[in-house]
Coordinates of C-alpha atoms (C1' of nucleotides) in Angstrom, one line a residue:
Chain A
X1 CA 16.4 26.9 -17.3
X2 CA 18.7 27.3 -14.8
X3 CA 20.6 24.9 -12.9
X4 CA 20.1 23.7 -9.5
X5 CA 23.6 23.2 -8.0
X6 CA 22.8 21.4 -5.0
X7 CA 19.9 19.0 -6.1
X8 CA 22.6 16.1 -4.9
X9 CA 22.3 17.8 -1.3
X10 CA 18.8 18.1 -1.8
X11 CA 17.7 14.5 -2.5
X12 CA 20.0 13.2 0.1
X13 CA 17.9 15.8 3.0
X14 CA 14.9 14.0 1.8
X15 CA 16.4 10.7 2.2
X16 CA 16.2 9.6 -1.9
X17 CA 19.8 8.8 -1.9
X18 CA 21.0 5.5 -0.9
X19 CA 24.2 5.2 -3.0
X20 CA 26.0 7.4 -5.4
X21 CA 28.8 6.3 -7.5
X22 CA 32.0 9.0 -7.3
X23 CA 29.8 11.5 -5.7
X24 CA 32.2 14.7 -6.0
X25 CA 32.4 14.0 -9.4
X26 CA 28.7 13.7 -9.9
X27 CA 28.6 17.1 -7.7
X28 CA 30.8 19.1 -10.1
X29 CA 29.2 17.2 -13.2
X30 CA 25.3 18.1 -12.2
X31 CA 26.6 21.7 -11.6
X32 CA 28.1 22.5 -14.9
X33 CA 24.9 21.8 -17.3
X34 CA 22.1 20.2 -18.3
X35 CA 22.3 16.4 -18.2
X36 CA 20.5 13.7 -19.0
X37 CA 19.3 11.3 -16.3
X38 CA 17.3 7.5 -16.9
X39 CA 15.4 5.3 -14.7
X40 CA 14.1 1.8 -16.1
X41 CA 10.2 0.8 -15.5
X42 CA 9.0 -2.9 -15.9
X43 CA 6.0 -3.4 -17.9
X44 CA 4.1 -5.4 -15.1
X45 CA 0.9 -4.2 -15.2
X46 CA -1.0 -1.7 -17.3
X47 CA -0.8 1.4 -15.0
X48 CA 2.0 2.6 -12.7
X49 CA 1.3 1.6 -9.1
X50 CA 2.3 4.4 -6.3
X51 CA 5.6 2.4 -5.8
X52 CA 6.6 3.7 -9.6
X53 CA 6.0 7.4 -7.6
X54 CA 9.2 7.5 -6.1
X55 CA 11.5 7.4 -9.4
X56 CA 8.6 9.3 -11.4
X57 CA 9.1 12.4 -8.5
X58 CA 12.7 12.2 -7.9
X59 CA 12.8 12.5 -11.8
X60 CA 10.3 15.4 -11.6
X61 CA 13.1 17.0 -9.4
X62 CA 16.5 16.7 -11.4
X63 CA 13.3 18.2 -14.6
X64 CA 13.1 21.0 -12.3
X65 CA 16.7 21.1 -11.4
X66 CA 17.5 21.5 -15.3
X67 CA 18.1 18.0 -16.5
X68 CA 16.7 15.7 -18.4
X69 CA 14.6 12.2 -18.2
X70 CA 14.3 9.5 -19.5
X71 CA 11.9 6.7 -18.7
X72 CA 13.0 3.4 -20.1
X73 CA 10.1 1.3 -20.3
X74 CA 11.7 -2.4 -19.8
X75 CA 10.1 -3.7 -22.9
X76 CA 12.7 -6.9 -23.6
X77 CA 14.6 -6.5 -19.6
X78 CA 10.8 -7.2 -18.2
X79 CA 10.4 -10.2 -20.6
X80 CA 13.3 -11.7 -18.5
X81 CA 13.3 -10.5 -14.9
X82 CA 15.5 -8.9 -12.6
X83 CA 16.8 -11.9 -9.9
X84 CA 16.8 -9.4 -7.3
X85 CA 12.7 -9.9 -7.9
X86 CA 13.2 -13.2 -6.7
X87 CA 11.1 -16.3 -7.4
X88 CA 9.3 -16.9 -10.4
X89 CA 10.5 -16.4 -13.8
X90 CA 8.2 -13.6 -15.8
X91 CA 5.6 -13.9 -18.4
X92 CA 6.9 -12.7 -21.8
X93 CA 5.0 -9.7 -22.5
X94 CA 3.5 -9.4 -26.0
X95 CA 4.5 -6.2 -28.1
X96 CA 1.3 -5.1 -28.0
X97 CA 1.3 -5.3 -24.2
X98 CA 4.4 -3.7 -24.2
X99 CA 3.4 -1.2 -26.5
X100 CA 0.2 -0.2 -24.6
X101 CA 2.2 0.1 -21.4
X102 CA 4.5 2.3 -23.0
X103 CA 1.0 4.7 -23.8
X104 CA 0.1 4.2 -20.5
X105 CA 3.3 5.1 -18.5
X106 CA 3.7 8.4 -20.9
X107 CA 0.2 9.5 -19.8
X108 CA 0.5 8.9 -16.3
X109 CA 4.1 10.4 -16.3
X110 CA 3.5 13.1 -17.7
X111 CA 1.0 14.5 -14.7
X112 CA 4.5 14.4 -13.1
X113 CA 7.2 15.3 -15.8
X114 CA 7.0 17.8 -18.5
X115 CA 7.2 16.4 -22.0
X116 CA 7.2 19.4 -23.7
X117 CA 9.4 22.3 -22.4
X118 CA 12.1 22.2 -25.2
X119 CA 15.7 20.7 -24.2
X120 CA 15.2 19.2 -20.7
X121 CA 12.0 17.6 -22.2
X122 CA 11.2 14.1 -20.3
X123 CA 11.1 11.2 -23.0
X124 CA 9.8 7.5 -23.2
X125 CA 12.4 4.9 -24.6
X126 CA 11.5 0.9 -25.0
X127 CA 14.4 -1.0 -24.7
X128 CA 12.9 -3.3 -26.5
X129 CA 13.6 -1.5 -29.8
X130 CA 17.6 -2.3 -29.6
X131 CA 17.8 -5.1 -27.5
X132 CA 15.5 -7.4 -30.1
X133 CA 18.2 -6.6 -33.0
X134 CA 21.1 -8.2 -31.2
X135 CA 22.0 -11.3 -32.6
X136 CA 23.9 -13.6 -30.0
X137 CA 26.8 -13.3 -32.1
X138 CA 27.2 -9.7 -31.4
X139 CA 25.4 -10.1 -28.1
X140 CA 28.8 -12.1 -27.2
X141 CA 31.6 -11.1 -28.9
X142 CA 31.0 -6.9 -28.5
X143 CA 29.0 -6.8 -25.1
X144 CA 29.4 -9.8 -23.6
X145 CA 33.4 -10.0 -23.5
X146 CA 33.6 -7.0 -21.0
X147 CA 31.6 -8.7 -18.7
X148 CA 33.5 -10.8 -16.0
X149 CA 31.8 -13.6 -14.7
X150 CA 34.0 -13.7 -11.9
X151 CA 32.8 -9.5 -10.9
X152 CA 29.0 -11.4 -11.9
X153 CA 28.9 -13.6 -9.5
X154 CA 29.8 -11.2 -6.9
X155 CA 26.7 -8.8 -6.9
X156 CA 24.4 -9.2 -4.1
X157 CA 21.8 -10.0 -6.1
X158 CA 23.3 -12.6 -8.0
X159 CA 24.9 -14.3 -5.4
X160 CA 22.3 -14.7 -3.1
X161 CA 20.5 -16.8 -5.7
X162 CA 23.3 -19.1 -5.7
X163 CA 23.7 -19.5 -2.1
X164 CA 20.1 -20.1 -1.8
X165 CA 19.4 -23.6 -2.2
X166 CA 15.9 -24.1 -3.4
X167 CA 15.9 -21.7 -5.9
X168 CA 19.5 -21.1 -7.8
X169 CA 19.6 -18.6 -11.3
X170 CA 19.0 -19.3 -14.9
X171 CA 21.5 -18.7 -17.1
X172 CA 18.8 -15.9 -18.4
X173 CA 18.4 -14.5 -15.3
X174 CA 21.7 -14.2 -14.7
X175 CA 22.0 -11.8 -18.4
X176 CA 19.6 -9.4 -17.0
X177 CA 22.6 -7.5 -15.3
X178 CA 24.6 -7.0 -19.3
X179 CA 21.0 -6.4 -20.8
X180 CA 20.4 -3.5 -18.6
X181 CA 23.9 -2.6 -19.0
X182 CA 23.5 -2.4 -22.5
X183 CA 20.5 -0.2 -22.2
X184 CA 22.5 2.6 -20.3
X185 CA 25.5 2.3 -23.3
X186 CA 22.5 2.9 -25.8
X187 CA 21.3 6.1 -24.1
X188 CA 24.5 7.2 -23.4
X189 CA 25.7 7.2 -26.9
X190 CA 22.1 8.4 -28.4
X191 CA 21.4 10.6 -25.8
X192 CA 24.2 11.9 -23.4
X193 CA 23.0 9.9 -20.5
X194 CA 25.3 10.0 -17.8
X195 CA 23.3 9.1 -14.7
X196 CA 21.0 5.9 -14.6
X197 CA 19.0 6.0 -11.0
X198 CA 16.9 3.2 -9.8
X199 CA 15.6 0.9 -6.3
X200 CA 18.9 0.1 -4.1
X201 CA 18.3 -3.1 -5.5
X202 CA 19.6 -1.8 -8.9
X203 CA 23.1 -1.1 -7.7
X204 CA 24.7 -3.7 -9.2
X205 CA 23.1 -3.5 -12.3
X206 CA 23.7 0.4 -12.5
X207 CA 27.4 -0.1 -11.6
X208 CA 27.7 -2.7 -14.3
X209 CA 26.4 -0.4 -16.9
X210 CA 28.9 2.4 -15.1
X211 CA 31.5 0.1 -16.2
X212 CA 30.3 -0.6 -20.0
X213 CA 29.8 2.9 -21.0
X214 CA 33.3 3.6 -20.4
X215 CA 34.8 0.3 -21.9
X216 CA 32.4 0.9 -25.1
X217 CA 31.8 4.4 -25.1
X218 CA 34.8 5.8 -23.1
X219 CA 32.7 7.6 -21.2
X220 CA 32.1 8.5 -17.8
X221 CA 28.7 7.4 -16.3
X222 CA 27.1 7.7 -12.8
X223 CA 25.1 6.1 -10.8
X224 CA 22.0 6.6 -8.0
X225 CA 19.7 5.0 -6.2
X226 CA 17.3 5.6 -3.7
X227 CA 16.6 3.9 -0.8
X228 CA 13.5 0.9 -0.9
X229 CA 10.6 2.5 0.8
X230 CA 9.3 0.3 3.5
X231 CA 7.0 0.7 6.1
X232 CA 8.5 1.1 9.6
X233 CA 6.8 -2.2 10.9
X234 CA 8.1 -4.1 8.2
X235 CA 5.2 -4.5 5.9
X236 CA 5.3 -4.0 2.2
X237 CA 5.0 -0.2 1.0
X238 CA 2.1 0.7 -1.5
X239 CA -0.7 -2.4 -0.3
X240 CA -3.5 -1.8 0.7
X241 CA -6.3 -4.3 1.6
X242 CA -3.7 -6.6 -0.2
X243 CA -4.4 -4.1 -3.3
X244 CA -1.9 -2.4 -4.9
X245 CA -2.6 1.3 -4.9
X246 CA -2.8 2.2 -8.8
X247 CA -2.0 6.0 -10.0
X248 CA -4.9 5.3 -12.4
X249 CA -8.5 6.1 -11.0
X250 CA -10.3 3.1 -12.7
X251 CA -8.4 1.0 -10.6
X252 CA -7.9 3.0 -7.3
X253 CA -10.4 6.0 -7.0
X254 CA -9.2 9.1 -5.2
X255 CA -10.7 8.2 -2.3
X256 CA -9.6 5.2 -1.6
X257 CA -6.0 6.7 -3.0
X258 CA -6.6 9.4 -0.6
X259 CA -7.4 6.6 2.3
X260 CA -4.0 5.1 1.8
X261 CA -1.7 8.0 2.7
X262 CA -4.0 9.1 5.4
X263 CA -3.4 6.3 7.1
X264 CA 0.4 6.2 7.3
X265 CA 1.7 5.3 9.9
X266 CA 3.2 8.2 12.3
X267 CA 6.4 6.8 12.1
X268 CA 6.6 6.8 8.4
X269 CA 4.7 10.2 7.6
X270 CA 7.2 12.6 7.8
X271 CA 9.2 10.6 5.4
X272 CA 6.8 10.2 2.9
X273 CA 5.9 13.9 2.9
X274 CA 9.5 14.3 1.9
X275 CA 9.9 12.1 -1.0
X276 CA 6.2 12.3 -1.9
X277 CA 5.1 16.1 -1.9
X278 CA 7.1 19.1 -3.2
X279 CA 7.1 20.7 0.5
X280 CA 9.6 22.7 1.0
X281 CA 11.9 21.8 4.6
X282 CA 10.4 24.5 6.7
X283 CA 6.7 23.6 5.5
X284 CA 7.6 20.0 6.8
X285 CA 9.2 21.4 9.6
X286 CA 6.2 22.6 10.7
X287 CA 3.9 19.4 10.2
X288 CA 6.0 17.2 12.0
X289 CA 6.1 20.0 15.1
X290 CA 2.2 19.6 14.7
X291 CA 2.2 16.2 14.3
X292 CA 4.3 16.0 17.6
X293 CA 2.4 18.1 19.5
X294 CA -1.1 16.7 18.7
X295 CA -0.9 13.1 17.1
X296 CA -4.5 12.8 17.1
X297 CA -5.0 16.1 15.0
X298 CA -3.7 14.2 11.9
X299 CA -2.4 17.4 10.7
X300 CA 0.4 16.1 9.2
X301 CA -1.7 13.1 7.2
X302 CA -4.0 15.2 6.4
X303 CA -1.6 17.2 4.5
X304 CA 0.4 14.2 2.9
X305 CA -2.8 12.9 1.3
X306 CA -3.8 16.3 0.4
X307 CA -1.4 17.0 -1.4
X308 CA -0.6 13.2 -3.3
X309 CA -4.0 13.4 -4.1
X310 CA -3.8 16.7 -5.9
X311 CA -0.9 15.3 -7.4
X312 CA -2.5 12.2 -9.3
X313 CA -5.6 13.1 -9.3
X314 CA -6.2 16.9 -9.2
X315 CA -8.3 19.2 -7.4
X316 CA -11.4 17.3 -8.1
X317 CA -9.8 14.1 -6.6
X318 CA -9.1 15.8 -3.4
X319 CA -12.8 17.2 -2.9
X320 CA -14.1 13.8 -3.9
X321 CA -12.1 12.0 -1.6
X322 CA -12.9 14.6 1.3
X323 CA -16.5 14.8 0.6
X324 CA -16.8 10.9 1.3
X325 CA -14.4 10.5 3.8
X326 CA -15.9 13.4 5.7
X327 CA -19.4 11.9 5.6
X328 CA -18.3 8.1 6.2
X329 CA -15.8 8.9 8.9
X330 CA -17.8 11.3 10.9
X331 CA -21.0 8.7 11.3
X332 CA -23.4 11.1 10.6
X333 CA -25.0 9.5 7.4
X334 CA -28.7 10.4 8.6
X335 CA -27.7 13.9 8.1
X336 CA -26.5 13.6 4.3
X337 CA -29.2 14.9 2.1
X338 CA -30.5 12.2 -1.0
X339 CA -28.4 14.6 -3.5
X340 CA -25.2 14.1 -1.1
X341 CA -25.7 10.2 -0.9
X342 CA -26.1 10.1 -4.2
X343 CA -22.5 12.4 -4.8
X344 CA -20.8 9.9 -2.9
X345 CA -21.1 6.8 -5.7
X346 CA -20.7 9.7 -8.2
X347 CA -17.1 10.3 -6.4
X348 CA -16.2 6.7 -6.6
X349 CA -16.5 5.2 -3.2
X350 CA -18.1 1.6 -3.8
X351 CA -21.7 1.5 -4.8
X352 CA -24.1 -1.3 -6.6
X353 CA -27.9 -1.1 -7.4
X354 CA -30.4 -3.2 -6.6
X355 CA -34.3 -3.8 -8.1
X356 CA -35.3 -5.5 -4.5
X357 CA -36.6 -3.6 -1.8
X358 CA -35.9 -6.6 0.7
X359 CA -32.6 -8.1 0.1
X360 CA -30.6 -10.5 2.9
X361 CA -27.7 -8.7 4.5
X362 CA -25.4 -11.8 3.6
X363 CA -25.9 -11.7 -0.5
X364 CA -24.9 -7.9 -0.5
X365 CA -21.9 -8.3 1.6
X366 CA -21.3 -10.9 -1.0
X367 CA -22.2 -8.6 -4.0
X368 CA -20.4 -5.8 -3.0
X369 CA -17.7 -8.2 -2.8
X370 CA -17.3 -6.7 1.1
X371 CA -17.3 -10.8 2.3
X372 CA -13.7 -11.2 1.0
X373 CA -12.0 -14.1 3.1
X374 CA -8.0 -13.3 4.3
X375 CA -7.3 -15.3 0.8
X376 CA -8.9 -12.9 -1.0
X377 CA -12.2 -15.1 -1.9
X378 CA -15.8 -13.9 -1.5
X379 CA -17.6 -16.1 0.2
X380 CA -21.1 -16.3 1.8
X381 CA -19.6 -18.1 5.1
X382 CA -17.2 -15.2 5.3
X383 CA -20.2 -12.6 5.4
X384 CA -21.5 -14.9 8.3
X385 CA -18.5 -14.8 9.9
X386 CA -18.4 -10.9 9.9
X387 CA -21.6 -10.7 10.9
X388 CA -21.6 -12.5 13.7
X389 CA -17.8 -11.1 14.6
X390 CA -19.7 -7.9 15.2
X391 CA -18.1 -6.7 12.0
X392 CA -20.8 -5.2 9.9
X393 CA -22.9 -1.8 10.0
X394 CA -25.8 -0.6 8.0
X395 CA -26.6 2.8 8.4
X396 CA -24.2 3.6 11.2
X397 CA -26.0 0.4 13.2
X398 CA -24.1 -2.8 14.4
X399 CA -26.1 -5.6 12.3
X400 CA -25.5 -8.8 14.7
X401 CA -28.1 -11.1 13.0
X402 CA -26.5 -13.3 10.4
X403 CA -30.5 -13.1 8.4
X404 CA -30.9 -9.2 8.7
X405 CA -32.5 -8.3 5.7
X406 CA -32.1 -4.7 4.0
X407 CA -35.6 -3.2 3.4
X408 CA -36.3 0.1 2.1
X409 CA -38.4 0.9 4.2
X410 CA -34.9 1.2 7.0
X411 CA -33.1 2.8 4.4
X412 CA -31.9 6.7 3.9
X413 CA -34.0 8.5 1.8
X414 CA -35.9 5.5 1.1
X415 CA -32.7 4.0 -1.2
X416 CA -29.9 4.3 0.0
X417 CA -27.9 1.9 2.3
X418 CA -24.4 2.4 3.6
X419 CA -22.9 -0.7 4.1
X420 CA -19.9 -0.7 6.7
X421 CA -17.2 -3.5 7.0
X422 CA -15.1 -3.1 9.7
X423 CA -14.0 0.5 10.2
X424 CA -12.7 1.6 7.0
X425 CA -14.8 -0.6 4.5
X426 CA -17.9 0.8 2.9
X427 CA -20.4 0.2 0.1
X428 CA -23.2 1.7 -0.5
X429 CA -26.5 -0.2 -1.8
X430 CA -28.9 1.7 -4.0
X431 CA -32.7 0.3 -4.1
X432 CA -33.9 1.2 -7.5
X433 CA -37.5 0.0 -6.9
X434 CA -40.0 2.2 -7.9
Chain B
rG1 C1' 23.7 -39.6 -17.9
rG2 C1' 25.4 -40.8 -12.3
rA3 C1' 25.0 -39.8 -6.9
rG4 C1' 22.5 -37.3 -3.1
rG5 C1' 18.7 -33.9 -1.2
rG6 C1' 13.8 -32.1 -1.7
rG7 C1' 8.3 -30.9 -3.4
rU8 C1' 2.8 -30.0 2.9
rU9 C1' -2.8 -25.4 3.2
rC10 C1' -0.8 -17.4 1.0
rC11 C1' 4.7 -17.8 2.8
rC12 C1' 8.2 -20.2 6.2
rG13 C1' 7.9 -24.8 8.4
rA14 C1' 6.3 -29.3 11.8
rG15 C1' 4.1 -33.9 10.8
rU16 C1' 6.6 -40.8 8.8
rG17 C1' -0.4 -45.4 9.2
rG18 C1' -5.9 -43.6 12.7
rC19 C1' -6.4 -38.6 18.0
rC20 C1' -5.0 -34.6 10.7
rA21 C1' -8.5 -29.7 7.7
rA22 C1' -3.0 -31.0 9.3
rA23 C1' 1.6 -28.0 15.2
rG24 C1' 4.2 -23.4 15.4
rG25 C1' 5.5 -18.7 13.2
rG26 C1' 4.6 -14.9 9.6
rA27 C1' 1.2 -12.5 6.4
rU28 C1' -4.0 -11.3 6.0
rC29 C1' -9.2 -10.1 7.9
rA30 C1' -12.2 -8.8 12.1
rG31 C1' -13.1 -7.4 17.5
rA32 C1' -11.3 -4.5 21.9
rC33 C1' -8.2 -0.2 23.2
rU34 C1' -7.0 4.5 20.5
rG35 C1' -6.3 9.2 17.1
rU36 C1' -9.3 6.5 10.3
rA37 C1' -1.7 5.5 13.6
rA38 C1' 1.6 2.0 16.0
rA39 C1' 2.1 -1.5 19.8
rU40 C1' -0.8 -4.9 22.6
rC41 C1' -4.7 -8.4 23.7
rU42 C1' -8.9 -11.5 21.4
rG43 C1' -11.2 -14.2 17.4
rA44 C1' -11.0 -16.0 12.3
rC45 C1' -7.9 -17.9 8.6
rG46 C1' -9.4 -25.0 2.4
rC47 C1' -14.8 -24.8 0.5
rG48 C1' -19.8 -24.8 2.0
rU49 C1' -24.8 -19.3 5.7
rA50 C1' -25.6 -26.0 7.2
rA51 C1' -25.6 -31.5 6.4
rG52 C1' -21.3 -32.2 4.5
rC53 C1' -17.3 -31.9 0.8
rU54 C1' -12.3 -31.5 -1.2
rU55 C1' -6.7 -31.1 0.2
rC56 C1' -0.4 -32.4 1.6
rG57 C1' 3.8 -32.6 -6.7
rG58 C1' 1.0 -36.5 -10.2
rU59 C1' -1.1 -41.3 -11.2
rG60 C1' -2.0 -46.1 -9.6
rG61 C1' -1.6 -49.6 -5.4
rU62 C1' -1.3 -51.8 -0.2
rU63 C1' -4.8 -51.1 4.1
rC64 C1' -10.9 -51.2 7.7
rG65 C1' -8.0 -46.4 7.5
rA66 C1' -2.6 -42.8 3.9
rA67 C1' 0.3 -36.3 4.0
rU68 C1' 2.5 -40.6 6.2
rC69 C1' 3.9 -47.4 3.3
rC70 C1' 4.8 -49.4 -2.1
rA71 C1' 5.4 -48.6 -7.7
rC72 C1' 5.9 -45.5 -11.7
rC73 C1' 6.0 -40.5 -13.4
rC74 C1' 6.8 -35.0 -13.1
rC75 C1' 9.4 -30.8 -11.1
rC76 C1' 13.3 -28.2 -8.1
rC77 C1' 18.3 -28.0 -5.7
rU78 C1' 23.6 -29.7 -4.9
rC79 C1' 27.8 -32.4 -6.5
rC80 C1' 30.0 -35.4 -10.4
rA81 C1' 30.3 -36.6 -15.9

RNA sequence: GGAGGGGUUCCCGAGUGGCCAAAGGGAUCAGACUGUAAAUCUGACGCGUAAGCUUCGGUGGUUCGAAUCCACCCCCCUCCA
């Protein structure tokens, strides 16, 4: 493996570099071999979400540059919380939660990082595994004494909580920064570590941790962190629909998966073509002069969702997600064959069955679970309210009675029954009555 | 433990006896326009397909009538010990 001298440069022309501690330093020290590089991951849920992409594919990139990751899955940190997540105080995870996350995030991760390619190999670490043995005898005398409460109470993150006056910060809150500290000493002793990267948000912590390897260790550790990803007007990245967008296709299918980057925003495109996809400058280059050109070509969407897709979800998960979105989009269901129809619930777009052959428009919007209120409920006056909002299609028609009934004898194929919700919703009802 | 401030519908935040399902903003959903984009404009936004029902930290009370007044309790914040 050889190494990629310039992946610093690199990251920073595809904007993943907010901060770097001592970068010429950091220059000359990724240049001269192999290192070792960690990011943390909370165990929130039990599948990484596409905001856990950005870490996961900048690590893919110092892999392929010749170093070496390490995902630190936050088993004890995520028991506590990080105060720059704000309000509420976290659920203690179980171990067994913990340890099924830790199965999870290695299976998922490793569609992006190689786990077996001898020295730079990527690797999963629970923190949980040292943090549990300290005692808060040795907690405080041997970690806790290098920490100054006076630097503490400086970091952004700490000291907004104080100045904020509704909330404030635990006292265990406020020991997230020397846990997570401690976690970096750990892998720098066991493993070389020398560069922890994480969210902006993580400076403080990182820097913390910079300054307890060398006070325990007497070594010299870096830090980097990438920018937050927002989207340009404001909103939170990686929602859709209120959903998270999950890499895991039980929870988000390719399609919809596929839906979500295809409709990026053309201000924030480009960008995520550069910190999501392995383009190379010029290739991007290219899609933003077609993008410029001819907005309404999509070119450049077309490609970012492409290619995610393929990413999480393979070759299989980009046909999938074209064949419906090709057939939904283009309102030319009466031309789909039965066999097509029938692909599209096989490719995961939404689909239920029903024994009726007469069934009121209102219960299936419920069923389908279409009716979803703005709180997220599903609720029989909400499928009114579509209804009579001019919101709802069946079969490429505008439905504007609230008592439309769904007969087979109007359906395609005699069965099948695409339900539309708005412009991008649809569900597709299956008469199974023979 | 003491003193003060505060808890309103997803969030922020008005409201101090009826006109309050509760202003305004944000978020969200839908419609129009477009390019499956953004911006903009329009509608919806406690539950109930309706009659109606249930909300303003909790419980009890005053009143014809309470988010608003009283009592007690719970929780949060700031300062003091």
């Amino acid at each position: 493996m050889t190494i990629n001298k310039d992946l610093l440069g690199q990251l920073r022309s595809l904007g993943l570099i907010a901060q770097v501690s001592s970068e010429p330093e950091l220059i000359e020290h990724l240049a001269e071999g192999s290192r070792t590089v960690y990011c943390g991951f909370d165990p929130t849920a039990d599948s990484l979400h596409i905001g856990n992409l950005v870490p996961l594919l900048a690590l893919r990139r110092f892999q392929l540059a010749g170093h070496k990751p390490i995902l630190l899955v936050g088993g004890a940190t995520g028991m506590i919380g990080d105060p720059g997540g704000r309000t509420s105080e976290r659920d203690l995870k179980s171990a067994d939660v913990v340890k099924a996350f830790v199965a999870k995030i290695r299976e998922q991760a490793s569609r992006f990082l190689d786990f077996d390619c001898g020295e730079n190999s990527a690797i999963v670490v629970d923190n949980a595994e040292w943090t549990e043995k300290l005692t808060v005898v040795d907690f405080l005398r041997d970690i806790g004494k290098h920490f100054s409460v006076n630097a503490m109470v400086q970091k952004e993150t700490v000291k907004r909580r104080l100045e904020d006056d509704a909330s404030g910060i635990s006292y265990t809150e406020f020991s997230y920064m020397i846990l997570q500290s401690y976690d970096y000493t750990i892998l720098n002793e066991r493993y070389d570590c020398t560069i922890q990267m994480g969210g902006s948000d993580q400076w403080g912590n990182i820097t913390a941790g910079i300054d307890l390897v060398r006070r325990m260790n007497g070594n010299q550790a870096y830090a980097i962190t990438y920018p937050l990803i927002t989207n340009s007007d404001g909103t939170k990245f990686g929602k859709s629909m209120g959903n998270a967008i999950w890499i895991d296709a039980q929870r988000t299918s390719p399609y919809s998966f596929y839906q979500f980057w295809r409709n990026s925003a053309d201000a924030d495109v480009i960008d995520y073509l550069k910190i999501f996809t392995f383009f190379d400058a010029a290739h991007i280059d290219q899609l933003a002069a077609a993008h410029d050109q001819d907005p309404g070509a999509r070119a450049a969407h077309i490609a970012l969702a492409q290619a995610v897709t393929r990413l999480v979800h393979g070759d299989e998960g980009v046909d999938a997600a074209e064949r419906i979105s090709e057939a939904l989009f283009t309102n030319q269901l009466s031309q789909l064959s039965a066999s097509d129809l029938g692909q599209l619930a096989q490719d995961g777009m939404s689909a239920s069955e029903t024994q009726s052959a007469d069934i009121s428009l209102i219960d299936v919007l419920v069923d389908s679970g279409l009716a979803v209120t703005p709180k997220g409920q599903v609720t029989a006056g909400q499928a009114k309210k579509l209804i009579t909002s001019n919101a709802v299609s069946v079969n490429g028609v505008k439905i504007e009675d609230p008592e439309h009934r769904l007969k087979t004898a109007d359906a395609l194929h005699g069965c099948y029954q695409v339900i539309q919700k708005g412009k991008k919703n649809h569900h597709l009802l299956i008469h199974v009555v023979d």
